[in-house]
Amino acid sequence: MIYAYLDKNVKANNMKELLTYADKVVYKELATDDLMIPHDATMIAVHGVLRGNDILIERAIEKGIPWAMMDNGYLGTYKRVILNATAPTTFRTGRRFEHDTKLEPWRGGTGKHVLVLPPSPPYMDTFGIRDFLNHIAHNANIYTDKPLVMRAKPAKGKKAPPLEEQLRDAAAVITWGSAIAIEANRLGVPTISLGWCPAKHCSFKLEDLDTNKLKQEPDRMGMLDNLTWSSFERHELPGAWAIMKENAKCQTI
């Protein structure tokens, strides 16, 4: 039995659209006092990690049952749909649609600093990664003398420094799973992905900092093409469920 949890307004409609052709679905309203996953659940479906969805994901992982996640899309699309992760964890050849992304020349690790993109607090809490910044602070300096520049997600009503400026001077980007890694790769900046990241297919390792490995251009277009398999416009959501399951059978990144 698939239990799909309905968030507010249009998100609830999106969830119903996603599960149009799924079998044996029970819809439940999100409520902080009713977040126990039923004993007969074989899978759950959630939208993002807020308003109790984080608790549901944690409990699904504890119970060992699959969880499908819908959230904002990649490549300018409406939504992304992923199984058992927040970003693609498998690689599927070809592309589902043309995205016309223009790649800038590969910069191969040249730059003044290393840009660090920590997860948002809800992601840190949901996936047990509160130690991310501490880990980077005590490990990145083993491999590079370049200064670390942190770019946290701005608080509501606040602005961060222009992303273009920070990426222009970056020798590399370290992240857990920020979508900014997609733009960094497009601009030719190497990325180091330590978690579920849309740019994982192009990811380097911490120990690659300040080495010739960063000069080797990864399969950037393949990474972008792979994102098409988990990115959907709203009218495509009814077919996204089947594509999600096919994606999960592909080669692990």
mmCIF file of C-alpha atoms in Angstrom:
data_model
loop_
_atom_site.group_PDB
_atom_site.id
_atom_site.type_symbol
_atom_site.label_atom_id
_atom_site.label_comp_id
_atom_site.label_asym_id
_atom_site.label_seq_id
_atom_site.Cartn_x
_atom_site.Cartn_y
_atom_site.Cartn_z
ATOM 1 C CA MET A 1 0.000 0.000 0.000
ATOM 2 C CA ILE A 2 1.328 3.443 -0.963
ATOM 3 C CA TYR A 3 0.606 6.188 1.545
ATOM 4 C CA ALA A 4 0.794 9.633 -0.028
ATOM 5 C CA TYR A 5 0.873 12.626 2.296
ATOM 6 C CA LEU A 6 -0.920 15.754 1.135
ATOM 7 C CA ASP A 7 0.689 19.106 1.853
ATOM 8 C CA LYS A 8 -0.992 22.480 1.458
ATOM 9 C CA ASN A 9 -2.999 23.703 -1.555
ATOM 10 C CA VAL A 10 -1.387 23.085 -4.939
ATOM 11 C CA LYS A 11 1.186 20.685 -3.474
ATOM 12 C CA ALA A 12 -1.642 18.337 -2.493
ATOM 13 C CA ASN A 13 -2.984 18.472 -6.041
ATOM 14 C CA ASN A 14 0.495 17.815 -7.405
ATOM 15 C CA MET A 15 0.753 14.688 -5.260
ATOM 16 C CA LYS A 16 -2.553 13.375 -6.556
ATOM 17 C CA GLU A 17 -1.437 14.095 -10.121
ATOM 18 C CA LEU A 18 1.817 12.227 -9.559
ATOM 19 C CA LEU A 19 -0.024 9.140 -8.325
ATOM 20 C CA THR A 20 -2.700 9.143 -11.023
ATOM 21 C CA TYR A 21 -1.685 5.710 -12.336
ATOM 22 C CA ALA A 22 -0.161 4.207 -9.192
ATOM 23 C CA ASP A 23 -1.831 1.175 -7.621
ATOM 24 C CA LYS A 24 -3.265 0.943 -4.098
ATOM 25 C CA VAL A 25 -2.827 4.521 -2.918
ATOM 26 C CA VAL A 26 -4.145 5.958 0.336
ATOM 27 C CA TYR A 27 -4.025 9.737 0.759
ATOM 28 C CA LYS A 28 -3.408 11.211 4.188
ATOM 29 C CA GLU A 29 -3.465 14.838 5.262
ATOM 30 C CA LEU A 30 -0.289 16.064 6.898
ATOM 31 C CA ALA A 31 -0.882 16.530 10.605
ATOM 32 C CA THR A 32 1.724 16.788 13.334
ATOM 33 C CA ASP A 33 -0.284 14.476 15.581
ATOM 34 C CA ASP A 34 -0.672 11.717 12.964
ATOM 35 C CA LEU A 35 2.693 11.022 11.384
ATOM 36 C CA MET A 36 2.980 7.329 12.176
ATOM 37 C CA ILE A 37 3.426 5.271 9.013
ATOM 38 C CA PRO A 38 0.770 2.521 8.896
ATOM 39 C CA HIS A 39 1.968 -1.059 9.325
ATOM 40 C CA ASP A 40 0.761 -2.083 5.842
ATOM 41 C CA ALA A 41 2.696 0.666 4.042
ATOM 42 C CA THR A 42 4.979 -0.594 1.273
ATOM 43 C CA MET A 43 5.982 2.936 0.191
ATOM 44 C CA ILE A 44 5.294 6.564 1.086
ATOM 45 C CA ALA A 45 5.255 9.696 -1.059
ATOM 46 C CA VAL A 46 6.019 13.189 0.259
ATOM 47 C CA HIS A 47 6.591 16.710 -1.011
ATOM 48 C CA GLY A 48 9.814 18.199 0.387
ATOM 49 C CA VAL A 49 11.006 17.962 3.990
ATOM 50 C CA LEU A 50 8.876 20.583 5.748
ATOM 51 C CA ARG A 51 5.691 20.447 7.862
ATOM 52 C CA GLY A 52 6.196 16.880 9.036
ATOM 53 C CA ASN A 53 7.490 15.337 5.821
ATOM 54 C CA ASP A 54 10.919 15.159 7.467
ATOM 55 C CA ILE A 55 9.539 12.909 10.203
ATOM 56 C CA LEU A 56 7.854 10.675 7.631
ATOM 57 C CA ILE A 57 11.103 10.293 5.654
ATOM 58 C CA GLU A 58 13.029 9.443 8.830
ATOM 59 C CA ARG A 59 10.444 6.827 9.805
ATOM 60 C CA ALA A 60 10.375 5.316 6.317
ATOM 61 C CA ILE A 61 14.152 4.936 6.399
ATOM 62 C CA GLU A 62 13.952 3.371 9.875
ATOM 63 C CA LYS A 63 11.262 0.931 8.682
ATOM 64 C CA GLY A 64 13.222 0.111 5.526
ATOM 65 C CA ILE A 65 10.441 1.011 3.109
ATOM 66 C CA PRO A 66 10.882 3.092 -0.067
ATOM 67 C CA TRP A 67 10.012 6.778 -0.061
ATOM 68 C CA ALA A 68 9.272 8.919 -3.090
ATOM 69 C CA MET A 69 10.046 12.613 -2.901
ATOM 70 C CA MET A 70 8.697 15.427 -5.033
ATOM 71 C CA ASP A 71 10.196 18.925 -4.867
ATOM 72 C CA ASN A 72 11.231 21.826 -7.090
ATOM 73 C CA GLY A 73 12.416 20.743 -10.525
ATOM 74 C CA TYR A 74 15.778 21.010 -12.247
ATOM 75 C CA LEU A 75 16.604 22.745 -15.538
ATOM 76 C CA GLY A 76 13.741 25.185 -15.093
ATOM 77 C CA THR A 77 11.076 22.486 -14.882
ATOM 78 C CA TYR A 78 8.146 22.412 -12.474
ATOM 79 C CA LYS A 79 8.977 19.428 -10.221
ATOM 80 C CA ARG A 80 11.521 16.706 -9.662
ATOM 81 C CA VAL A 81 10.550 13.200 -8.576
ATOM 82 C CA ILE A 82 13.143 10.929 -6.927
ATOM 83 C CA LEU A 83 13.005 7.532 -5.227
ATOM 84 C CA ASN A 84 14.825 7.108 -1.882
ATOM 85 C CA ALA A 85 16.821 10.337 -2.184
ATOM 86 C CA THR A 86 16.505 14.070 -2.705
ATOM 87 C CA ALA A 87 18.508 14.094 -5.970
ATOM 88 C CA PRO A 88 19.261 11.479 -8.647
ATOM 89 C CA THR A 89 21.353 8.558 -7.376
ATOM 90 C CA THR A 90 21.367 6.622 -10.653
ATOM 91 C CA PHE A 91 22.546 7.434 -14.173
ATOM 92 C CA ARG A 92 20.295 6.924 -17.188
ATOM 93 C CA THR A 93 21.714 7.360 -20.674
ATOM 94 C CA GLY A 94 20.221 9.745 -23.215
ATOM 95 C CA ARG A 95 17.989 12.671 -22.407
ATOM 96 C CA ARG A 96 14.231 12.858 -21.897
ATOM 97 C CA PHE A 97 13.948 16.355 -23.375
ATOM 98 C CA GLU A 98 16.184 18.998 -24.926
ATOM 99 C CA HIS A 99 17.420 21.537 -22.374
ATOM 100 C CA ASP A 100 19.787 23.607 -24.576
ATOM 101 C CA THR A 101 22.228 24.279 -21.731
ATOM 102 C CA LYS A 102 25.368 26.086 -22.872
ATOM 103 C CA LEU A 103 28.551 25.005 -21.122
ATOM 104 C CA GLU A 104 31.315 27.505 -20.389
ATOM 105 C CA PRO A 105 34.963 26.380 -20.767
ATOM 106 C CA TRP A 106 36.268 24.077 -18.032
ATOM 107 C CA ARG A 107 38.357 26.017 -15.508
ATOM 108 C CA GLY A 108 40.041 23.030 -13.923
ATOM 109 C CA GLY A 109 40.368 24.236 -10.339
ATOM 110 C CA THR A 110 41.755 27.710 -10.992
ATOM 111 C CA GLY A 111 40.478 30.304 -8.551
ATOM 112 C CA LYS A 112 41.127 32.130 -5.295
ATOM 113 C CA HIS A 113 38.856 30.291 -2.842
ATOM 114 C CA VAL A 114 36.749 27.198 -2.272
ATOM 115 C CA LEU A 115 33.025 27.909 -2.040
ATOM 116 C CA VAL A 116 31.191 25.833 0.577
ATOM 117 C CA LEU A 117 27.431 25.336 0.233
ATOM 118 C CA PRO A 118 26.009 23.790 3.424
ATOM 119 C CA PRO A 119 22.628 22.046 3.477
ATOM 120 C CA SER A 120 19.618 23.946 4.744
ATOM 121 C CA PRO A 121 18.730 23.366 8.426
ATOM 122 C CA PRO A 122 15.718 21.150 7.526
ATOM 123 C CA TYR A 123 17.961 18.927 5.403
ATOM 124 C CA MET A 124 20.572 18.815 8.165
ATOM 125 C CA ASP A 125 17.980 17.678 10.679
ATOM 126 C CA THR A 126 16.202 15.190 8.407
ATOM 127 C CA PHE A 127 19.318 13.403 7.162
ATOM 128 C CA GLY A 128 21.572 13.717 10.206
ATOM 129 C CA ILE A 129 24.156 16.051 8.686
ATOM 130 C CA ARG A 130 24.443 18.785 11.319
ATOM 131 C CA ASP A 131 28.176 18.042 11.347
ATOM 132 C CA PHE A 132 28.658 19.030 7.688
ATOM 133 C CA LEU A 133 30.399 22.370 8.287
ATOM 134 C CA ASN A 134 32.502 21.000 11.111
ATOM 135 C CA HIS A 135 33.596 18.152 8.859
ATOM 136 C CA ILE A 136 34.589 20.541 6.057
ATOM 137 C CA ALA A 137 36.376 22.930 8.417
ATOM 138 C CA HIS A 138 38.565 20.137 9.783
ATOM 139 C CA ASN A 139 39.173 18.236 6.542
ATOM 140 C CA ALA A 140 39.300 20.563 3.526
ATOM 141 C CA ASN A 141 42.386 22.339 4.891
ATOM 142 C CA ILE A 142 44.246 19.033 4.756
ATOM 143 C CA TYR A 143 44.146 19.263 0.966
ATOM 144 C CA THR A 144 44.166 22.985 0.149
ATOM 145 C CA ASP A 145 45.556 26.247 1.444
ATOM 146 C CA LYS A 146 42.839 28.254 -0.280
ATOM 147 C CA PRO A 147 40.376 30.069 1.986
ATOM 148 C CA LEU A 148 36.953 28.537 2.482
ATOM 149 C CA VAL A 149 34.019 30.835 1.716
ATOM 150 C CA MET A 150 30.669 29.711 3.091
ATOM 151 C CA ARG A 151 27.465 30.541 1.259
ATOM 152 C CA ALA A 152 24.531 29.522 3.426
ATOM 153 C CA LYS A 153 20.971 29.721 2.183
ATOM 154 C CA PRO A 154 19.868 33.287 3.003
ATOM 155 C CA ALA A 155 17.381 33.751 5.829
ATOM 156 C CA LYS A 156 13.944 34.965 4.836
ATOM 157 C CA GLY A 157 14.124 38.612 3.779
ATOM 158 C CA LYS A 158 17.927 38.576 3.595
ATOM 159 C CA LYS A 159 20.226 38.557 0.590
ATOM 160 C CA ALA A 160 23.415 36.604 0.008
ATOM 161 C CA PRO A 161 26.380 37.986 -1.952
ATOM 162 C CA PRO A 162 25.870 37.643 -5.724
ATOM 163 C CA LEU A 163 26.358 34.010 -6.705
ATOM 164 C CA GLU A 164 28.054 35.013 -9.952
ATOM 165 C CA GLU A 165 30.826 36.779 -8.056
ATOM 166 C CA GLN A 166 31.445 33.917 -5.662
ATOM 167 C CA LEU A 167 31.568 31.357 -8.477
ATOM 168 C CA ARG A 168 33.777 33.586 -10.639
ATOM 169 C CA ASP A 169 36.595 33.365 -8.090
ATOM 170 C CA ALA A 170 35.960 29.764 -6.968
ATOM 171 C CA ALA A 171 38.521 27.049 -7.584
ATOM 172 C CA ALA A 172 35.953 24.463 -6.491
ATOM 173 C CA VAL A 173 32.588 24.106 -4.799
ATOM 174 C CA ILE A 174 31.935 21.773 -1.865
ATOM 175 C CA THR A 175 28.335 20.844 -1.154
ATOM 176 C CA TRP A 176 26.120 18.150 0.269
ATOM 177 C CA GLY A 177 23.362 18.502 -2.293
ATOM 178 C CA SER A 178 22.835 22.109 -3.394
ATOM 179 C CA ALA A 179 21.347 22.733 -6.843
ATOM 180 C CA ILE A 180 23.931 25.524 -7.172
ATOM 181 C CA ALA A 181 26.324 22.710 -8.065
ATOM 182 C CA ILE A 182 24.542 22.485 -11.421
ATOM 183 C CA GLU A 183 25.338 26.107 -12.247
ATOM 184 C CA ALA A 184 28.890 25.732 -10.953
ATOM 185 C CA ASN A 185 29.473 22.859 -13.358
ATOM 186 C CA ARG A 186 27.918 24.792 -16.210
ATOM 187 C CA LEU A 187 30.395 27.600 -15.557
ATOM 188 C CA GLY A 188 33.319 25.169 -15.463
ATOM 189 C CA VAL A 189 33.874 25.050 -11.694
ATOM 190 C CA PRO A 190 34.646 21.590 -10.231
ATOM 191 C CA THR A 191 32.200 20.398 -7.578
ATOM 192 C CA ILE A 192 32.680 18.049 -4.650
ATOM 193 C CA SER A 193 29.354 16.466 -3.665
ATOM 194 C CA LEU A 194 29.242 14.755 -0.284
ATOM 195 C CA GLY A 195 25.587 13.740 -0.324
ATOM 196 C CA TRP A 196 22.554 13.494 -2.601
ATOM 197 C CA CYS A 197 23.475 16.121 -5.158
ATOM 198 C CA PRO A 198 22.125 16.779 -8.673
ATOM 199 C CA ALA A 199 25.738 17.151 -9.877
ATOM 200 C CA LYS A 200 26.939 13.893 -8.256
ATOM 201 C CA HIS A 201 27.768 12.391 -11.662
ATOM 202 C CA CYS A 202 30.461 15.089 -12.044
ATOM 203 C CA SER A 203 31.668 15.058 -8.463
ATOM 204 C CA PHE A 204 35.299 15.073 -7.355
ATOM 205 C CA LYS A 205 36.639 14.163 -3.889
ATOM 206 C CA LEU A 206 38.024 16.354 -1.124
ATOM 207 C CA GLU A 207 41.466 14.876 -1.660
ATOM 208 C CA ASP A 208 41.350 16.077 -5.284
ATOM 209 C CA LEU A 209 41.611 19.720 -4.189
ATOM 210 C CA ASP A 210 44.751 21.408 -5.521
ATOM 211 C CA THR A 211 45.629 18.389 -7.691
ATOM 212 C CA ASN A 212 45.736 17.856 -11.433
ATOM 213 C CA LYS A 213 42.582 15.747 -11.169
ATOM 214 C CA LEU A 214 40.493 18.933 -11.186
ATOM 215 C CA LYS A 215 41.911 19.765 -14.616
ATOM 216 C CA GLN A 216 40.161 16.733 -16.083
ATOM 217 C CA GLU A 217 36.743 17.828 -17.340
ATOM 218 C CA PRO A 218 34.000 15.456 -16.182
ATOM 219 C CA ASP A 219 30.894 14.449 -18.142
ATOM 220 C CA ARG A 220 29.041 17.714 -17.538
ATOM 221 C CA MET A 221 26.541 17.292 -20.361
ATOM 222 C CA GLY A 222 25.813 13.747 -19.242
ATOM 223 C CA MET A 223 25.039 15.069 -15.755
ATOM 224 C CA LEU A 224 22.624 17.621 -17.206
ATOM 225 C CA ASP A 225 21.007 15.062 -19.487
ATOM 226 C CA ASN A 226 20.539 12.724 -16.533
ATOM 227 C CA LEU A 227 18.550 15.414 -14.711
ATOM 228 C CA THR A 228 15.952 15.338 -17.495
ATOM 229 C CA TRP A 229 14.871 11.884 -16.301
ATOM 230 C CA SER A 230 13.765 13.229 -12.923
ATOM 231 C CA SER A 231 12.457 16.660 -14.009
ATOM 232 C CA PHE A 232 8.869 17.219 -15.093
ATOM 233 C CA GLU A 233 6.384 19.891 -16.086
ATOM 234 C CA ARG A 234 3.083 19.822 -14.279
ATOM 235 C CA HIS A 235 1.183 18.155 -17.114
ATOM 236 C CA GLU A 236 3.791 15.355 -17.090
ATOM 237 C CA LEU A 237 3.350 14.415 -13.434
ATOM 238 C CA PRO A 238 0.931 11.517 -14.092
ATOM 239 C CA GLY A 239 3.680 9.778 -16.077
ATOM 240 C CA ALA A 240 6.513 10.680 -13.700
ATOM 241 C CA TRP A 241 5.770 7.849 -11.269
ATOM 242 C CA ALA A 242 6.583 5.138 -13.817
ATOM 243 C CA ILE A 243 9.715 6.983 -14.987
ATOM 244 C CA MET A 244 10.875 7.328 -11.372
ATOM 245 C CA LYS A 245 10.696 3.563 -10.896
ATOM 246 C CA GLU A 246 12.580 2.931 -14.139
ATOM 247 C CA ASN A 247 15.283 5.408 -13.080
ATOM 248 C CA ALA A 248 15.806 3.461 -9.852
ATOM 249 C CA LYS A 249 16.814 0.380 -11.882
ATOM 250 C CA CYS A 250 19.650 2.190 -13.656
ATOM 251 C CA GLN A 251 23.334 2.270 -12.731
ATOM 252 C CA THR A 252 24.107 3.800 -9.360
ATOM 253 C CA ILE A 253 26.179 6.971 -9.487
#
